[in-house]
Amino acid sequence: MSDSPSSKTSSSSAASPSTADQIVGRSLDGGGTQALGIDVPRKWHDVFWSGIFSVHLIGIGFALVMLGFNKFRGKNRFHLDIYHGDGSHGWGYTEDYWPIYALAGGIGTLLGWAWLLMLGSFANQMMNIAVHILTTYLAVISVLCFWSEQFFWGVTFAIGAGLQFLYVISVIDRLPFTMLVLQKSVKMVWSLPEVLRVAYAFMLVVLLWMILWSFGVAGVLALNLPDGGGWWLLLVLSISLFWTGAVICNMVHVIVSGMVFLVLIHGGRDAASMPPNSLMKAIRYTLTTSFGSICYGSLFTAAIRTLRWEIRGLRSKIGKNECLLCCVDLMFHLVETLVRFFNKYAYVQIAVSGKGFNRSARDAWELFQSTGVESLVAYDCSGAVLLMGTILGGLITGTCAAIWTHFKWEAKNERMLMVGSTAMLMGMVLVGVAMVVVESAVTSMYICYAEDPLLIHRWDAEFFNQLSEALHQRLRHRSARGREVLTQNRFDVNIQESVSL
């Protein structure tokens, strides 16, 4: 291995950790055997969760039809607003709100398509916009909510703006490396036009479901249930849409990450060793044997990832406040335990080998930890940056819907917030389908780099050198930090012994 590219990279940085050298020196056999998994008959996994999701979808669909038709071109067909104590008849009819949601769906779809189309040429500019504009946008919306005397939402958006600002400040030194990873991922995605077509198709599926979802939500708004009943019903429907949107996004994740993995393993989409009909097989497995694992992981993964990002950002800026550091460390280790069983890298393992979700997540995390690549994954903020773009797209969609609602019913601020918040969720789901295509490429690249770094070198030698150098730096940083903690602990023990004597 003395003539391999990895030895050149390790020689460029003095005293490189042995762990990184072992990673770069691994053989190609490990990744090649996994790539054969797409042609092996697969077992069904997590069937219980696919059943739960299907029953939930049927039940919610029936409820949406009932709610929408209740006040569609008529008054109270199913007598759902008999509980109005003031004798009122709600806020109009379903058809009064449905066009507003049609606008929101159109804007969300347009933003999602624009992200996919423009990422090929303006990836860095668009990511920088998503990172730096989001804080300002949240602050402006907070001010508008206070101006409209909606103090709860004003405080909520103000807290969001503060957390976003603190997070960006805490990871500002990681952004150059993050932008590099995203740029290379976009390059990979654009070399596979078939996966872009898959994203467009799934975005259309989401839009079709949102036609029914917005029909029911418009019926809820027309009811104007008393005592906050409308808000609680909207919360239930929003959680349902979030789960449904997450499942569809992760279906795209499994399909795209599987294709990217195969391309890297076989050295290109036109390689002779590339399995035939790979895309159709990936879609078939996603809709059948792996569907339950996707439904199961979609319930928890997003929330755990977001919590982990915030805790990592806070932990890096605490300093020497031992009391606060102890509390944050406790939360950090708890979240790290959850990440071991719920992480986005499980979807690559599901795509390639067809395993269940928890086993896939555990295998991926153990692979990262055994090779040291986990330090590189923790340093990368690509998932957070893509989430910022998703939130920004949702905020733009919700703002447009809220403005239309405000001019249509000027005196109804609560109605404007209901429409704006639900339209924002619609926009986030639609833009999220576009963003997950890039995130899938990121996860596949890290899995391939952990399996065998030479796979990345064969695809892009310059990117391989940059990843290897970053990995060496992160391992040195962790090693130095560990020695510092060990020295500090020994110093504290010596002080305690001296005091006792």
Coordinates of C-alpha atoms in Angstrom, one line a residue:
M1 CA 0.0 0.0 0.0
S2 CA 3.0 2.3 -0.1
D3 CA 2.0 3.7 -3.5
S4 CA -1.6 4.1 -2.7
P5 CA -3.2 7.6 -2.7
S6 CA -3.9 7.2 1.0
S7 CA -0.2 7.1 1.9
K8 CA 0.3 10.4 0.0
T9 CA -2.5 12.0 2.0
S10 CA -1.2 10.8 5.3
S11 CA 2.3 11.9 4.6
S12 CA 1.1 15.5 3.9
S13 CA 0.1 15.9 7.6
A14 CA 2.6 15.1 10.3
A15 CA 1.8 12.6 13.1
S16 CA -1.4 11.5 11.5
P17 CA -3.4 9.2 13.8
S18 CA -3.1 5.5 13.2
T19 CA -6.8 5.1 13.0
A20 CA -7.0 7.3 9.9
D21 CA -4.2 5.3 8.3
Q22 CA -6.1 2.1 8.9
I23 CA -9.2 3.5 7.4
V24 CA -7.5 4.6 4.2
G25 CA -5.7 1.2 3.9
R26 CA -8.8 -1.0 4.0
S27 CA -9.5 -3.3 1.0
L28 CA -12.2 -3.1 -1.5
D29 CA -13.8 -6.4 -0.6
G30 CA -16.1 -5.1 2.2
G31 CA -18.0 -2.7 0.0
G32 CA -18.2 -5.1 -3.0
T33 CA -19.9 -7.8 -1.1
Q34 CA -22.6 -5.4 0.2
A35 CA -23.3 -4.2 -3.3
L36 CA -24.6 -7.6 -4.2
G37 CA -27.5 -7.2 -1.7
I38 CA -29.7 -5.5 -4.3
D39 CA -30.0 -8.8 -6.3
V40 CA -30.5 -11.1 -3.2
P41 CA -34.1 -12.0 -2.2
R42 CA -35.1 -9.9 0.8
K43 CA -37.2 -10.6 3.9
W44 CA -39.9 -8.3 5.1
H45 CA -38.9 -6.1 8.1
D46 CA -40.9 -4.0 10.5
V47 CA -44.2 -5.1 9.0
F48 CA -46.1 -3.9 12.1
W49 CA -45.1 -0.3 11.4
S50 CA -46.2 -0.5 7.8
G51 CA -49.6 -1.8 9.0
I52 CA -49.8 1.1 11.5
F53 CA -48.9 3.6 8.9
S54 CA -51.4 2.2 6.4
V55 CA -54.3 2.1 8.9
H56 CA -53.4 5.7 10.0
L57 CA -53.4 6.8 6.3
I58 CA -56.9 5.3 5.7
G59 CA -58.3 6.7 8.9
I60 CA -56.9 10.2 8.3
G61 CA -58.1 10.1 4.7
F62 CA -61.7 9.2 5.7
A63 CA -61.6 12.0 8.4
L64 CA -60.3 14.5 5.8
V65 CA -63.1 13.7 3.4
M66 CA -65.7 14.1 6.1
L67 CA -64.3 17.4 7.3
G68 CA -64.0 18.8 3.9
F69 CA -67.4 17.8 2.6
N70 CA -69.2 18.9 5.8
K71 CA -69.2 22.6 4.7
F72 CA -68.5 22.2 1.0
R73 CA -71.1 24.2 -1.0
G74 CA -73.6 23.7 1.8
K75 CA -74.3 24.2 5.5
N76 CA -73.2 21.6 8.0
R77 CA -73.9 18.4 6.0
F78 CA -72.8 16.1 8.8
H79 CA -73.7 18.4 11.7
L80 CA -70.1 18.7 12.9
D81 CA -70.5 22.3 14.2
I82 CA -73.5 21.6 16.5
Y83 CA -71.2 22.4 19.5
H84 CA -71.0 26.1 18.8
G85 CA -72.3 27.7 21.9
D86 CA -72.7 31.1 20.5
G87 CA -75.0 30.1 17.6
S88 CA -72.4 31.0 15.0
H89 CA -71.9 29.0 11.9
G90 CA -68.1 29.1 11.7
W91 CA -65.8 30.9 9.3
G92 CA -67.5 30.3 6.0
Y93 CA -67.2 27.3 3.8
T94 CA -64.5 24.8 2.6
E95 CA -64.2 26.4 -0.8
D96 CA -63.3 29.7 0.8
Y97 CA -60.0 28.3 2.0
W98 CA -59.1 25.6 -0.5
P99 CA -57.8 28.0 -3.1
I100 CA -55.4 29.4 -0.6
Y101 CA -54.0 26.0 0.0
A102 CA -53.8 25.4 -3.7
L103 CA -51.6 28.5 -3.9
A104 CA -49.5 27.1 -1.0
G105 CA -49.1 23.8 -2.8
G106 CA -48.1 25.5 -6.0
I107 CA -45.5 27.7 -4.3
G108 CA -44.1 24.7 -2.4
T109 CA -43.8 22.6 -5.5
L110 CA -42.3 25.5 -7.4
L111 CA -39.7 26.1 -4.7
G112 CA -38.9 22.3 -4.6
W113 CA -38.4 22.1 -8.3
A114 CA -36.3 25.3 -8.3
W115 CA -34.0 23.9 -5.6
L116 CA -33.4 20.8 -7.7
L117 CA -32.8 22.7 -10.9
M118 CA -30.6 25.5 -9.4
L119 CA -28.5 23.3 -7.1
G120 CA -26.5 22.1 -10.2
S121 CA -25.3 25.6 -11.0
F122 CA -25.6 27.7 -7.8
A123 CA -25.2 25.1 -5.0
N124 CA -22.9 27.2 -2.7
Q125 CA -24.9 30.4 -3.2
M126 CA -28.2 28.8 -2.4
M127 CA -26.9 27.1 0.7
N128 CA -25.4 30.3 1.9
I129 CA -28.7 32.0 1.4
A130 CA -30.5 29.3 3.4
V131 CA -28.0 29.6 6.3
H132 CA -27.9 33.4 6.6
I133 CA -31.3 34.5 5.6
L134 CA -33.3 32.2 7.8
T135 CA -32.4 34.0 11.0
T136 CA -33.5 37.3 9.6
Y137 CA -36.7 35.8 8.2
L138 CA -37.7 34.3 11.5
A139 CA -37.0 37.6 13.3
V140 CA -39.2 39.5 10.9
I141 CA -42.1 37.1 11.2
S142 CA -41.7 37.3 15.0
V143 CA -42.1 41.1 14.8
L144 CA -45.1 40.8 12.6
C145 CA -46.7 38.4 15.0
F146 CA -46.2 40.8 17.9
W147 CA -47.6 43.6 15.8
S148 CA -50.7 41.4 15.2
E149 CA -51.0 40.9 19.0
Q150 CA -50.2 37.2 18.6
F151 CA -47.7 37.0 21.5
F152 CA -47.4 33.2 21.6
W153 CA -46.4 33.0 18.0
G154 CA -44.2 36.0 18.3
V155 CA -42.3 34.5 21.2
T156 CA -42.1 31.1 19.3
F157 CA -40.5 32.7 16.2
A158 CA -38.2 34.9 18.3
I159 CA -36.9 31.8 20.1
G160 CA -36.5 30.1 16.8
A161 CA -34.5 33.0 15.4
G162 CA -32.3 33.0 18.6
L163 CA -31.6 29.3 18.4
Q164 CA -30.8 29.6 14.7
F165 CA -28.4 32.5 15.3
L166 CA -26.7 30.6 18.1
Y167 CA -26.4 27.4 16.1
V168 CA -24.9 29.2 13.1
I169 CA -22.4 31.0 15.3
S170 CA -21.4 27.7 17.0
V171 CA -20.7 25.9 13.6
I172 CA -19.4 28.8 11.5
D173 CA -16.0 27.2 11.3
R174 CA -17.5 24.0 9.9
L175 CA -19.4 25.6 7.1
P176 CA -16.5 25.5 4.5
F177 CA -16.2 21.8 4.9
T178 CA -20.0 21.4 4.8
M179 CA -20.3 23.3 1.6
L180 CA -17.6 21.2 0.1
V181 CA -19.5 18.0 0.9
L182 CA -22.7 19.4 -0.4
Q183 CA -21.1 20.6 -3.6
K184 CA -19.7 17.1 -4.3
S185 CA -23.1 15.5 -3.4
V186 CA -24.8 17.8 -5.9
K187 CA -22.3 16.8 -8.5
M188 CA -23.1 13.1 -7.9
V189 CA -26.9 13.7 -8.0
W190 CA -26.7 15.6 -11.3
S191 CA -24.7 12.8 -12.8
L192 CA -27.8 10.5 -12.2
P193 CA -30.7 12.2 -14.0
E194 CA -32.9 9.1 -13.2
V195 CA -32.9 9.9 -9.5
L196 CA -33.9 13.5 -10.2
R197 CA -36.9 12.1 -12.1
V198 CA -37.7 9.9 -9.1
A199 CA -37.7 13.0 -6.8
Y200 CA -40.1 14.8 -9.2
A201 CA -42.4 11.9 -9.3
F202 CA -42.5 11.6 -5.5
M203 CA -43.1 15.3 -5.2
L204 CA -46.2 14.8 -7.4
V205 CA -47.3 12.1 -5.1
V206 CA -47.0 14.4 -2.1
L207 CA -48.9 17.1 -3.9
L208 CA -51.8 14.7 -4.7
W209 CA -52.0 13.7 -1.0
M210 CA -51.9 17.4 0.0
I211 CA -55.0 18.1 -2.2
L212 CA -57.0 15.8 0.0
W213 CA -55.2 17.0 3.2
S214 CA -55.8 20.7 2.5
F215 CA -59.5 19.9 1.6
G216 CA -60.0 18.5 5.1
V217 CA -58.0 21.3 6.8
A218 CA -60.1 23.9 4.9
G219 CA -63.2 22.2 6.4
V220 CA -61.7 22.5 9.9
L221 CA -61.1 26.2 9.4
A222 CA -64.7 26.6 8.2
L223 CA -66.0 25.0 11.4
N224 CA -64.2 27.4 13.7
L225 CA -64.5 25.1 16.7
P226 CA -64.7 26.8 20.1
D227 CA -62.3 26.5 23.1
G228 CA -59.2 25.9 20.9
G229 CA -60.8 22.8 19.3
G230 CA -59.7 23.9 15.9
W231 CA -56.1 24.3 16.9
W232 CA -56.0 20.8 18.5
L233 CA -57.6 19.2 15.4
L234 CA -55.1 21.0 13.2
L235 CA -52.3 19.7 15.4
V236 CA -53.4 16.1 14.9
L237 CA -53.7 16.6 11.1
S238 CA -50.3 18.3 11.0
I239 CA -48.6 15.4 12.9
S240 CA -50.2 13.1 10.4
L241 CA -48.8 15.2 7.5
F242 CA -45.4 15.3 9.1
W243 CA -45.2 11.5 9.4
T244 CA -46.6 11.0 5.9
G245 CA -44.2 13.5 4.4
A246 CA -41.2 12.0 6.3
V247 CA -42.1 8.5 5.0
I248 CA -42.2 9.8 1.4
C249 CA -39.0 11.7 1.9
N250 CA -37.2 8.7 3.3
M251 CA -38.5 6.5 0.5
V252 CA -36.7 8.9 -1.9
H253 CA -33.7 8.7 0.5
V254 CA -33.6 4.9 0.3
I255 CA -33.9 4.9 -3.5
V256 CA -31.3 7.6 -4.2
S257 CA -28.8 6.4 -1.6
G258 CA -29.0 2.9 -3.0
M259 CA -28.3 4.1 -6.5
V260 CA -25.4 6.4 -5.4
F261 CA -23.9 3.5 -3.4
L262 CA -24.0 1.2 -6.4
V263 CA -22.5 3.8 -8.7
L264 CA -19.6 4.3 -6.3
I265 CA -19.1 0.6 -5.8
H266 CA -19.1 -0.2 -9.5
G267 CA -17.2 2.8 -10.7
G268 CA -19.9 4.6 -12.6
R269 CA -23.5 4.2 -13.8
D270 CA -22.4 2.8 -17.2
A271 CA -20.0 0.2 -15.7
A272 CA -20.3 -3.3 -17.1
S273 CA -20.6 -4.7 -13.5
M274 CA -23.6 -2.4 -12.7
P275 CA -26.6 -4.6 -11.9
P276 CA -29.4 -4.3 -14.6
N277 CA -32.6 -2.5 -13.8
S278 CA -31.1 -1.2 -10.5
L279 CA -33.5 1.7 -10.2
M280 CA -36.6 -0.4 -10.7
K281 CA -35.4 -2.9 -8.1
A282 CA -34.6 -0.2 -5.6
I283 CA -38.2 1.2 -6.1
R284 CA -39.7 -2.2 -5.7
Y285 CA -37.9 -3.0 -2.5
T286 CA -38.7 0.4 -1.1
L287 CA -42.4 -0.1 -1.7
T288 CA -42.5 -3.7 -0.4
T289 CA -39.9 -5.3 1.9
S290 CA -38.3 -2.1 3.2
F291 CA -41.5 -0.1 3.6
G292 CA -42.1 -1.0 7.2
S293 CA -38.5 0.0 8.2
I294 CA -39.0 3.4 6.5
C295 CA -42.3 4.0 8.3
Y296 CA -40.7 3.1 11.6
G297 CA -37.6 5.2 11.2
S298 CA -39.6 8.2 9.9
L299 CA -41.3 8.5 13.3
F300 CA -38.2 9.3 15.3
T301 CA -35.2 10.1 13.2
A302 CA -35.9 13.7 12.3
A303 CA -36.6 14.8 15.9
I304 CA -33.5 13.0 17.3
R305 CA -31.3 14.5 14.6
T306 CA -32.5 18.1 15.3
L307 CA -32.0 17.7 19.1
R308 CA -28.5 16.3 18.5
W309 CA -27.5 19.3 16.3
E310 CA -28.7 21.8 18.9
I311 CA -27.0 20.0 21.8
R312 CA -23.7 19.7 19.9
G313 CA -23.8 23.4 19.0
L314 CA -24.5 24.4 22.7
R315 CA -21.9 22.0 24.0
S316 CA -19.1 23.5 21.9
K317 CA -19.8 27.0 23.2
I318 CA -20.3 26.3 27.0
G319 CA -16.6 26.8 27.9
K320 CA -15.6 25.9 31.5
N321 CA -19.0 26.2 33.2
E322 CA -18.8 22.8 34.9
C323 CA -22.3 22.7 36.2
L324 CA -23.9 23.5 32.8
L325 CA -21.4 21.3 31.0
C326 CA -22.4 18.4 33.2
C327 CA -26.1 18.8 32.4
V328 CA -25.4 19.2 28.7
D329 CA -23.1 16.2 28.7
L330 CA -25.9 14.1 30.3
M331 CA -28.3 15.1 27.5
F332 CA -25.6 14.6 24.9
H333 CA -24.9 11.0 26.0
L334 CA -28.6 10.2 26.1
V335 CA -29.1 11.5 22.5
E336 CA -25.9 9.7 21.3
T337 CA -27.4 6.5 22.6
L338 CA -30.6 7.2 20.7
V339 CA -28.6 8.1 17.6
R340 CA -27.1 4.6 17.7
F341 CA -30.5 3.1 16.9
F342 CA -32.1 6.0 15.0
N343 CA -29.9 7.7 12.3
K344 CA -30.3 8.7 8.7
Y345 CA -27.4 6.4 7.6
A346 CA -29.6 3.4 8.3
Y347 CA -31.4 4.2 5.0
V348 CA -28.3 3.4 3.1
Q349 CA -28.0 0.0 4.8
I350 CA -31.7 -0.6 4.1
A351 CA -31.2 0.2 0.5
V352 CA -28.2 -1.9 0.0
S353 CA -28.8 -5.0 2.2
G354 CA -32.5 -4.8 3.0
K355 CA -32.0 -5.1 6.8
G356 CA -34.5 -3.8 9.5
F357 CA -34.2 -0.2 10.6
N358 CA -32.7 -0.6 14.1
R359 CA -30.1 -3.2 12.9
S360 CA -29.2 -1.0 9.9
A361 CA -28.8 2.1 12.1
R362 CA -26.6 0.1 14.6
D363 CA -24.5 -1.4 11.8
A364 CA -23.9 2.0 10.2
W365 CA -23.0 3.7 13.5
E366 CA -20.7 0.8 14.5
L367 CA -19.0 1.1 11.1
F368 CA -18.4 4.8 11.6
Q369 CA -17.1 4.3 15.1
S370 CA -14.8 1.4 14.3
T371 CA -13.2 3.4 11.4
G372 CA -13.1 6.8 13.0
V373 CA -15.4 8.3 10.3
E374 CA -17.9 9.2 13.0
S375 CA -15.7 12.2 13.9
L376 CA -16.0 13.4 10.4
V377 CA -19.8 12.8 10.3
A378 CA -20.1 14.8 13.6
Y379 CA -18.1 17.6 12.1
D380 CA -20.3 17.8 9.0
C381 CA -23.4 20.1 9.1
S382 CA -24.8 19.3 5.7
G383 CA -28.0 17.9 7.2
A384 CA -28.6 21.0 9.3
V385 CA -27.9 23.3 6.3
L386 CA -30.4 21.3 4.1
L387 CA -33.0 21.5 7.0
M388 CA -32.5 25.3 7.0
G389 CA -33.3 25.4 3.3
T390 CA -36.4 23.3 3.9
I391 CA -37.6 25.6 6.8
L392 CA -37.0 28.6 4.6
G393 CA -39.1 27.2 1.8
G394 CA -41.9 26.4 4.3
L395 CA -41.7 29.9 5.7
I396 CA -42.0 31.5 2.3
T397 CA -45.0 29.3 1.5
G398 CA -46.7 30.0 4.8
T399 CA -46.1 33.8 4.5
C400 CA -47.7 33.9 1.0
A401 CA -50.8 32.0 2.3
A402 CA -51.0 34.2 5.4
I403 CA -50.8 37.4 3.4
W404 CA -53.7 36.3 1.1
T405 CA -55.7 35.3 4.2
H406 CA -55.0 38.7 5.8
F407 CA -56.3 40.7 2.9
K408 CA -59.3 38.4 2.5
W409 CA -60.4 38.6 6.2
E410 CA -58.6 41.6 7.7
A411 CA -60.1 41.3 11.2
K412 CA -59.3 37.6 11.7
N413 CA -55.7 37.3 12.9
E414 CA -56.2 33.8 14.4
R415 CA -57.6 32.6 11.0
M416 CA -54.5 34.0 9.3
L417 CA -52.2 32.2 11.7
M418 CA -54.0 28.9 11.2
V419 CA -53.7 29.1 7.5
G420 CA -50.1 30.3 7.6
S421 CA -48.9 27.6 9.9
T422 CA -50.5 24.7 8.0
A423 CA -49.4 26.1 4.7
M424 CA -45.8 26.4 6.1
L425 CA -45.9 22.7 6.9
M426 CA -47.1 21.9 3.4
G427 CA -44.2 23.9 1.9
M428 CA -41.6 22.2 4.2
V429 CA -42.7 18.8 3.1
L430 CA -42.6 19.7 -0.6
V431 CA -39.2 21.3 -0.4
G432 CA -38.0 18.5 1.8
V433 CA -38.5 16.0 -1.0
A434 CA -36.1 18.0 -3.1
M435 CA -33.6 18.4 -0.3
V436 CA -33.5 14.7 0.6
V437 CA -32.0 13.9 -2.8
V438 CA -28.8 15.7 -1.9
E439 CA -28.8 14.4 1.6
S440 CA -29.0 10.8 0.3
A441 CA -25.9 11.4 -1.7
V442 CA -24.1 12.7 1.4
T443 CA -25.0 9.6 3.5
S444 CA -24.0 7.2 0.7
M445 CA -20.6 8.9 0.3
Y446 CA -19.9 8.6 4.0
I447 CA -20.9 5.0 4.1
C448 CA -18.7 4.3 1.1
Y449 CA -15.8 6.2 2.6
A450 CA -16.1 4.1 5.8
E451 CA -16.4 0.9 3.8
D452 CA -13.4 1.6 1.6
P453 CA -12.0 5.2 1.0
L454 CA -10.6 4.1 -2.4
L455 CA -14.2 4.1 -3.7
I456 CA -14.3 7.8 -3.2
H457 CA -10.7 8.2 -4.7
R458 CA -11.8 6.4 -7.8
W459 CA -14.7 8.8 -8.2
D460 CA -13.0 12.1 -7.3
A461 CA -9.4 12.0 -6.2
E462 CA -9.3 15.6 -5.0
F463 CA -12.4 15.1 -2.8
F464 CA -10.8 12.0 -1.4
N465 CA -7.7 14.0 -0.4
Q466 CA -9.8 16.7 1.2
L467 CA -11.9 14.1 3.2
S468 CA -8.7 12.3 4.3
E469 CA -7.1 15.5 5.5
A470 CA -10.2 16.6 7.3
L471 CA -10.4 13.2 9.0
H472 CA -6.8 13.4 10.1
Q473 CA -7.5 16.8 11.6
R474 CA -10.6 15.7 13.5
L475 CA -8.9 12.6 14.9
R476 CA -5.9 14.7 16.1
H477 CA -8.4 17.2 17.6
R478 CA -10.2 14.5 19.5
S479 CA -6.9 12.9 20.7
A480 CA -5.7 16.3 22.0
R481 CA -9.0 17.0 23.7
G482 CA -8.9 13.5 25.3
R483 CA -5.4 14.2 26.7
E484 CA -6.5 17.6 28.0
V485 CA -9.4 16.0 29.9
L486 CA -7.2 13.2 31.3
T487 CA -4.6 15.7 32.5
Q488 CA -7.3 17.9 34.1
N489 CA -8.8 14.9 35.9
R490 CA -5.4 13.9 37.2
F491 CA -4.8 17.5 38.4
D492 CA -8.1 17.5 40.3
V493 CA -7.3 14.1 41.9
N494 CA -3.9 15.5 43.1
I495 CA -5.5 18.6 44.6
Q496 CA -8.1 16.5 46.5
E497 CA -5.3 14.3 47.9
S498 CA -3.3 17.3 49.0
V499 CA -6.4 18.8 50.7
S500 CA -7.2 15.5 52.5
L501 CA -3.5 15.3 53.7

